[in-house]
Coordinates of C-alpha atoms and ligand atoms in Angstrom, one line a residue:
M19 CA 4.5 -66.0 -31.4
D20 CA 1.2 -64.8 -33.0
A21 CA 0.6 -62.3 -35.8
L22 CA -0.2 -59.3 -33.6
R23 CA 3.0 -59.8 -31.3
I24 CA 5.3 -60.2 -34.4
M25 CA 3.9 -56.8 -35.7
E26 CA 4.4 -55.1 -32.4
R27 CA 7.8 -56.0 -32.2
L28 CA 8.4 -54.9 -35.9
E29 CA 6.8 -51.3 -35.0
R30 CA 9.1 -51.1 -31.8
R31 CA 12.3 -51.7 -34.0
S32 CA 13.3 -48.3 -35.1
F33 CA 14.0 -47.5 -38.9
L34 CA 17.3 -46.3 -38.0
D35 CA 18.4 -49.5 -36.2
R36 CA 18.0 -51.3 -39.2
Q37 CA 21.3 -52.2 -41.3
V38 CA 21.0 -49.1 -43.2
S39 CA 23.8 -46.5 -42.9
R40 CA 22.8 -43.1 -42.6
R41 CA 24.9 -42.3 -46.1
E42 CA 23.0 -45.2 -47.8
F43 CA 19.7 -43.7 -46.9
L44 CA 20.7 -40.2 -48.0
R45 CA 21.8 -41.7 -51.2
F46 CA 18.5 -43.3 -51.6
C47 CA 16.6 -40.1 -50.8
G48 CA 18.7 -38.7 -53.5
R49 CA 17.8 -41.2 -56.3
M50 CA 14.0 -40.5 -55.2
A51 CA 14.6 -36.9 -55.8
V52 CA 16.0 -37.4 -59.2
L53 CA 13.1 -40.0 -60.1
L54 CA 10.5 -37.6 -59.3
G55 CA 12.1 -34.6 -61.0
L56 CA 13.0 -33.0 -57.9
S57 CA 16.0 -30.8 -57.1
D58 CA 19.0 -32.5 -54.7
S59 CA 18.1 -29.5 -52.4
M60 CA 14.9 -31.5 -51.4
I61 CA 17.1 -34.5 -50.2
P62 CA 16.9 -33.3 -46.5
R63 CA 13.0 -32.8 -47.1
I64 CA 12.6 -36.2 -48.3
A65 CA 14.8 -37.7 -45.6
E66 CA 13.0 -35.8 -42.9
A67 CA 9.4 -36.9 -44.4
V68 CA 10.4 -40.6 -44.5
E69 CA 12.1 -40.3 -40.9
N70 CA 8.9 -38.6 -39.4
T71 CA 6.8 -41.5 -40.5
V72 CA 8.4 -43.3 -37.6
K73 CA 7.5 -40.8 -35.1
Q74 CA 4.2 -40.1 -36.2
R75 CA 1.2 -42.0 -36.7
R76 CA 2.2 -43.9 -40.0
P77 CA -0.1 -44.6 -43.1
S78 CA -0.7 -48.4 -43.1
V79 CA 0.3 -50.5 -46.4
I80 CA -1.7 -53.5 -47.2
W81 CA 0.0 -55.7 -50.0
L82 CA -2.7 -57.9 -51.7
E83 CA -1.9 -60.7 -53.9
F84 CA -4.8 -62.0 -56.5
Q85 CA -4.3 -63.7 -59.9
D86 CA -0.4 -63.2 -60.0
C87 CA 2.9 -64.9 -60.0
A88 CA 4.2 -62.8 -57.2
G89 CA 6.8 -61.0 -59.7
N90 CA 6.3 -57.7 -58.4
T91 CA 7.1 -58.7 -54.9
E92 CA 10.2 -60.3 -56.2
S93 CA 10.9 -57.2 -58.0
F94 CA 10.6 -55.1 -54.8
T95 CA 12.9 -57.4 -52.8
R96 CA 15.5 -56.6 -55.7
A97 CA 15.1 -52.8 -55.4
S98 CA 18.0 -50.4 -56.4
S99 CA 18.4 -50.3 -52.6
P100 CA 16.4 -53.4 -51.3
S101 CA 17.5 -53.0 -47.7
V102 CA 16.4 -49.1 -47.7
A103 CA 13.2 -49.8 -49.8
Q104 CA 12.1 -52.4 -47.4
A105 CA 13.0 -50.3 -44.4
V106 CA 10.9 -47.5 -45.9
L107 CA 8.1 -49.8 -46.7
E108 CA 8.2 -50.9 -43.0
A109 CA 8.6 -47.2 -41.8
I110 CA 5.3 -46.3 -43.5
S111 CA 4.0 -49.8 -41.7
L112 CA 3.6 -52.7 -44.2
D113 CA 1.1 -54.5 -42.0
Y114 CA 0.0 -57.2 -44.3
H115 CA 1.6 -58.8 -47.1
E116 CA 0.8 -62.4 -47.9
T117 CA 4.2 -63.4 -49.2
L118 CA 6.4 -61.5 -46.9
M119 CA 4.7 -61.5 -43.6
A120 CA 5.6 -64.3 -41.1
A121 CA 1.9 -64.9 -39.9
A122 CA -0.3 -67.2 -41.9
G123 CA -3.9 -68.4 -42.1
H124 CA -6.5 -67.1 -39.4
Q125 CA -3.6 -65.0 -37.6
A126 CA -3.0 -63.1 -40.8
E127 CA -6.6 -62.5 -41.5
E128 CA -7.1 -61.2 -38.1
A129 CA -4.2 -59.1 -38.5
R130 CA -5.4 -57.3 -41.7
R131 CA -8.9 -56.9 -40.2
R132 CA -7.3 -55.1 -37.1
V133 CA -5.1 -53.0 -39.2
L134 CA -8.1 -51.7 -41.5
E135 CA -10.1 -50.9 -38.5
E136 CA -7.3 -48.6 -37.0
N137 CA -6.8 -47.1 -40.4
R138 CA -10.2 -46.3 -41.9
G139 CA -9.8 -44.1 -44.8
R140 CA -6.1 -44.0 -44.5
A141 CA -4.7 -47.5 -45.8
I142 CA -2.6 -47.3 -48.9
V143 CA -3.4 -50.7 -50.7
V144 CA -1.1 -52.2 -52.9
V145 CA -2.5 -54.7 -55.4
E146 CA -0.7 -57.3 -57.4
G147 CA -2.6 -59.6 -59.7
S148 CA -6.0 -59.6 -61.7
I149 CA -9.2 -60.1 -60.2
P150 CA -11.3 -62.9 -61.7
T151 CA -14.9 -62.3 -61.9
R152 CA -16.5 -65.2 -63.8
D153 CA -18.5 -67.5 -61.8
G154 CA -18.7 -65.4 -58.9
G155 CA -14.9 -64.7 -59.0
V156 CA -14.0 -68.4 -57.7
Y157 CA -10.8 -68.5 -59.5
C158 CA -9.1 -66.9 -56.8
T159 CA -10.1 -67.3 -53.1
I160 CA -8.0 -66.5 -50.1
A161 CA -9.6 -67.7 -46.6
G162 CA -12.7 -68.4 -48.3
K163 CA -13.3 -65.2 -49.9
T164 CA -13.0 -64.0 -53.6
A165 CA -10.4 -61.4 -54.5
L166 CA -13.5 -59.6 -55.6
Q167 CA -14.9 -59.8 -52.2
I168 CA -11.9 -58.9 -50.5
L169 CA -11.4 -55.7 -52.6
K170 CA -14.9 -54.6 -52.3
E171 CA -14.6 -55.0 -48.2
I172 CA -11.4 -53.0 -48.1
E173 CA -12.6 -50.1 -50.4
P174 CA -14.3 -48.1 -47.7
Y175 CA -11.0 -48.4 -45.5
A176 CA -8.4 -47.2 -48.2
L177 CA -7.2 -43.9 -48.8
V178 CA -5.7 -45.0 -52.2
F179 CA -5.1 -48.4 -54.4
V180 CA -1.8 -48.8 -56.1
A181 CA -2.1 -51.3 -58.8
V182 CA 1.2 -52.5 -59.1
G183 CA 2.4 -54.7 -62.3
T184 CA 0.3 -55.3 -65.5
C185 CA -2.2 -57.7 -64.3
A186 CA -3.5 -55.4 -61.4
A187 CA -3.2 -52.3 -63.5
F188 CA -4.8 -53.6 -66.7
G189 CA -5.7 -57.4 -66.3
G190 CA -2.4 -58.5 -67.8
L191 CA -1.9 -62.0 -69.1
P192 CA -4.8 -63.5 -67.3
R193 CA -7.2 -61.0 -69.0
A194 CA -5.5 -62.1 -72.5
N195 CA -7.7 -63.7 -74.9
P196 CA -9.7 -65.9 -74.3
N197 CA -9.7 -64.6 -70.5
P198 CA -11.2 -67.8 -69.0
T199 CA -11.4 -66.6 -65.5
G200 CA -13.1 -63.0 -66.7
A201 CA -10.0 -61.2 -65.4
V202 CA -10.3 -57.5 -64.9
A203 CA -8.1 -54.8 -63.4
V204 CA -8.3 -53.0 -59.9
E205 CA -9.7 -49.9 -61.9
D206 CA -12.6 -51.9 -63.0
I207 CA -13.7 -52.8 -59.5
I208 CA -12.8 -49.8 -57.3
R209 CA -15.3 -46.9 -58.0
T210 CA -14.9 -44.7 -55.0
K211 CA -11.2 -44.2 -54.2
P212 CA -8.2 -43.3 -56.6
V213 CA -6.5 -46.0 -58.4
I214 CA -2.8 -45.3 -59.5
N215 CA -1.6 -47.7 -62.2
A216 CA 1.9 -48.7 -62.0
P217 CA 2.2 -51.5 -64.7
G218 CA 5.1 -53.5 -66.0
C219 CA 5.7 -57.4 -65.9
P220 CA 7.1 -56.8 -63.4
A221 CA 6.8 -52.9 -62.1
N222 CA 10.1 -51.2 -61.8
P223 CA 10.4 -51.3 -57.8
D224 CA 11.5 -47.8 -57.6
V225 CA 8.3 -46.5 -59.3
L226 CA 6.5 -47.9 -56.4
M227 CA 9.1 -46.3 -53.9
G228 CA 8.6 -43.0 -55.8
I229 CA 4.9 -43.2 -55.4
L230 CA 5.1 -43.7 -51.8
V231 CA 8.0 -41.1 -51.2
H232 CA 5.8 -38.6 -52.9
Y233 CA 3.0 -39.1 -50.8
L234 CA 5.3 -38.9 -47.5
V235 CA 6.6 -35.7 -48.8
F236 CA 4.1 -33.7 -50.3
G237 CA 0.9 -35.5 -48.6
R238 CA -0.7 -36.1 -52.0
L239 CA 0.0 -38.4 -54.7
P240 CA 2.1 -37.7 -57.8
E241 CA 0.7 -36.2 -60.9
L242 CA -1.0 -38.9 -63.4
D243 CA -1.7 -39.4 -66.8
A244 CA -4.8 -40.3 -68.6
Q245 CA -4.2 -44.1 -67.7
N246 CA -3.7 -43.1 -64.0
R247 CA 0.2 -43.9 -64.3
P248 CA 2.6 -41.4 -62.6
K249 CA 3.9 -39.3 -65.0
F250 CA 7.3 -39.2 -63.4
A251 CA 7.8 -42.9 -64.7
Y252 CA 5.6 -43.1 -67.6
G253 CA 5.9 -40.0 -69.5
K254 CA 8.4 -41.2 -72.1
R255 CA 8.6 -43.8 -74.8
I256 CA 11.3 -46.4 -74.3
H257 CA 12.2 -45.7 -77.8
D258 CA 13.3 -42.0 -77.0
T259 CA 15.3 -43.2 -74.1
C260 CA 16.9 -46.6 -75.7
E261 CA 20.6 -46.6 -76.1
R262 CA 20.1 -48.6 -79.4
R263 CA 18.2 -45.6 -80.6
P264 CA 21.3 -44.2 -82.8
H265 CA 21.0 -47.6 -84.7
F266 CA 17.3 -47.3 -85.3
D267 CA 18.0 -43.8 -86.7
A268 CA 21.0 -45.1 -88.9
G269 CA 18.8 -47.9 -90.2
Q270 CA 21.0 -50.7 -88.4
F271 CA 19.1 -53.6 -87.4
V272 CA 19.3 -57.1 -85.8
V273 CA 17.6 -59.5 -88.2
R274 CA 18.5 -62.6 -86.4
F275 CA 19.5 -63.1 -82.8
D276 CA 23.0 -64.2 -83.5
D277 CA 23.7 -62.2 -86.5
Y278 CA 26.3 -59.3 -87.1
G279 CA 24.0 -56.7 -85.9
A280 CA 23.2 -58.5 -82.7
R281 CA 26.9 -58.8 -81.7
Q282 CA 27.4 -55.1 -82.6
G283 CA 24.2 -53.9 -80.5
Y284 CA 22.2 -52.8 -83.4
C285 CA 18.4 -51.7 -83.0
L286 CA 16.0 -54.8 -82.4
Y287 CA 12.9 -53.3 -84.1
K288 CA 13.2 -56.0 -86.7
V289 CA 13.0 -59.0 -84.3
G290 CA 10.2 -57.4 -82.6
C291 CA 11.0 -54.6 -80.2
K292 CA 8.0 -52.8 -78.9
G293 CA 9.9 -49.8 -77.5
P294 CA 8.3 -47.6 -80.1
E295 CA 4.7 -48.1 -78.6
T296 CA 5.7 -48.6 -74.9
Y297 CA 5.9 -46.0 -72.3
N298 CA 8.1 -46.9 -69.2
I299 CA 11.2 -45.8 -67.3
C300 CA 13.3 -49.0 -68.2
A301 CA 15.7 -47.4 -70.8
S302 CA 16.6 -44.5 -68.6
W303 CA 16.1 -45.7 -64.9
R304 CA 17.1 -49.5 -65.8
W305 CA 17.2 -52.3 -63.2
N306 CA 19.5 -53.9 -60.8
L307 CA 21.3 -50.7 -59.6
A308 CA 20.9 -49.3 -63.2
A309 CA 23.0 -52.1 -64.4
S310 CA 20.8 -53.2 -67.3
W311 CA 17.4 -53.8 -68.8
P312 CA 16.0 -56.2 -71.2
V313 CA 17.1 -54.2 -74.4
K314 CA 20.5 -53.7 -73.2
A315 CA 21.0 -57.4 -72.7
G316 CA 19.8 -57.9 -76.2
H317 CA 16.2 -58.9 -76.1
P318 CA 13.4 -56.8 -77.6
C319 CA 11.2 -54.8 -75.6
L320 CA 8.0 -56.8 -75.2
G321 CA 5.8 -53.9 -74.3
C322 CA 4.7 -55.5 -70.9
S323 CA 3.3 -52.4 -69.3
E324 CA 1.1 -51.4 -72.1
R325 CA -2.8 -52.1 -71.8
D326 CA -3.7 -55.4 -73.7
F327 CA 0.0 -56.0 -74.5
W328 CA -0.4 -59.8 -74.7
D329 CA -3.2 -59.8 -77.4
K330 CA -1.9 -56.7 -79.1
F331 CA 1.9 -57.4 -79.5
T332 CA 1.9 -61.2 -80.0
P333 CA 3.6 -62.9 -82.0
F334 CA 6.5 -61.1 -80.0
Y335 CA 9.2 -61.6 -82.3
H336 CA 7.3 -60.1 -85.3
R337 CA 8.1 -56.6 -86.0
I338 CA 5.3 -53.8 -85.2
P339 CA 4.1 -52.5 -88.6
L340 CA 5.0 -49.2 -88.1
A341 CA 6.8 -47.3 -85.5
A342 CA 4.8 -44.0 -85.2
G343 CA 6.4 -41.0 -83.6
F344 CA 9.1 -38.3 -84.4
G345 CA 9.3 -37.1 -88.0
V346 CA 12.6 -38.9 -88.4
E347 CA 10.7 -42.3 -88.2
A348 CA 9.2 -44.0 -91.0
R349 CA 9.3 -47.6 -91.8
A350 CA 12.3 -49.4 -90.6
D351 CA 13.8 -49.9 -94.2
Q352 CA 13.4 -46.4 -94.8
V353 CA 14.8 -44.8 -91.8
G354 CA 18.4 -45.1 -92.8
K355 CA 17.9 -43.0 -95.8
V356 CA 16.5 -40.0 -93.6
A357 CA 18.4 -37.1 -92.0
V358 CA 18.8 -37.9 -88.4
G359 CA 18.3 -35.3 -86.0
L360 CA 17.8 -37.6 -82.8
T361 CA 21.0 -39.6 -83.0
G362 CA 22.1 -40.4 -79.4
A363 CA 19.0 -39.2 -78.0
G364 CA 18.6 -42.6 -75.9
I365 CA 22.2 -42.4 -74.8
V366 CA 21.9 -38.8 -73.7
A367 CA 18.6 -39.6 -72.0
H368 CA 20.1 -42.3 -69.8
A369 CA 23.4 -40.1 -69.4
I370 CA 21.4 -37.4 -68.0
Y371 CA 19.8 -39.7 -65.7
T372 CA 23.1 -41.3 -64.5
G373 CA 24.6 -37.8 -64.0
L374 CA 22.0 -36.6 -61.9
V375 CA 21.8 -39.6 -59.7
R376 CA 25.5 -39.3 -59.3
R377 CA 25.3 -35.4 -58.4
A378 CA 22.4 -36.3 -56.1
E379 CA 24.4 -39.0 -54.4
R380 CA 27.5 -36.9 -54.0
K381 CA 25.1 -34.2 -52.4
A382 CA 23.8 -37.0 -50.2
D383 CA 27.4 -38.0 -49.0
E384 CA 28.1 -34.2 -48.2
L385 CA 24.9 -34.3 -46.0
A386 CA 26.0 -37.5 -44.4
E387 CA 29.5 -35.9 -43.9
Q388 CA 27.8 -32.7 -42.3
E389 CA 25.8 -34.6 -39.8
S390 CA 28.5 -36.9 -38.8
P391 CA 31.9 -35.7 -39.6
E392 CA 33.6 -38.5 -37.7
S393 CA 31.9 -41.2 -39.5
D394 CA 34.1 -43.5 -41.7
E395 CA 31.1 -45.2 -43.2
G396 CA 30.6 -45.4 -47.0
Ligands
LIG20 S1 13.0 -50.1 -81.7 FE1 13.6 -50.9 -79.5 S2 15.8 -51.6 -79.6 FE2 15.3 -50.0 -81.4 S3 15.8 -48.2 -80.5 FE3 13.6 -48.5 -80.4 S4 13.4 -49.1 -78.1 FE4 15.4 -49.3 -79.0

């Protein structure tokens, strides 16, 4: 079966035909409402907006992979609701994804060309990986074209570029000194279309879903910060939402990975945690159904979502010289002597998120019940 027929078959299958229950779908909408900072009264509107994409002409998503490890694709397939996330992405028409699509070779390239022609100026282009520019960009070629050529060719067709992961957003590891391939970020190449940066190694998959859902609901992109990151996900430091923060404030630190402090869950600042200089949603939103995240598992934050993190933060297991920020912070050895006003901030932040998510899921369950009182699912 050729690529076009595969896609036509995919398009005929209804989003609602998939193995996603109504309750599961509404709960996903509830979590998106919390992530985007919206009231749970918006759940029906989010659901309606996503469903309408099935009935109307849907924005097309083209997912490109360049100098990357496919970690963001991997991350996406492990989203908090992977079946729903995949269905939503397909609902908005995931027309080209080198790793996930069945087609290959000429068929895949032809599919991309056709989709772009049909969606001129409307395609949402997700880019994973950095773009090599040295020696004419020869260090990443696909179907005989360099990543640089492919991006420039696609630019006129795009509505927006979403640079997912730190390599696409900031150049990431390939751009680290000495940067042998001349790697750059999407924002260094694209000049005529907006670029949203969703950094992280990998990016939290729910952040990408939040960007897409925001666009479907409001018809515009979410508010961005000075580095073009969505504020709903990158507005807070990890340090301010971390559950180990009370230990930082109390001057209780892990000094070696197997010491008493490590077993007690003390702060990881002295073994290199970069949470005080990193902005991301990891601590409050977490990963894998909000089960955990690196710091909870006992590993310091590496600051992977920050610009130039590799050069700036290595060696990773050395403490950063100064935890700049709130008044209660000073050098780590002084912190325990300071009167603490923020103890428990991280725990509270995560608890607030958890409480909001639970409330939104209850609301979603009520809506599912109202829509189908006889249903016994969920
Ligand atoms: S330094 Fe790291 S482990 Fe310690 S409170 Fe901040 S983010 Fe959490």
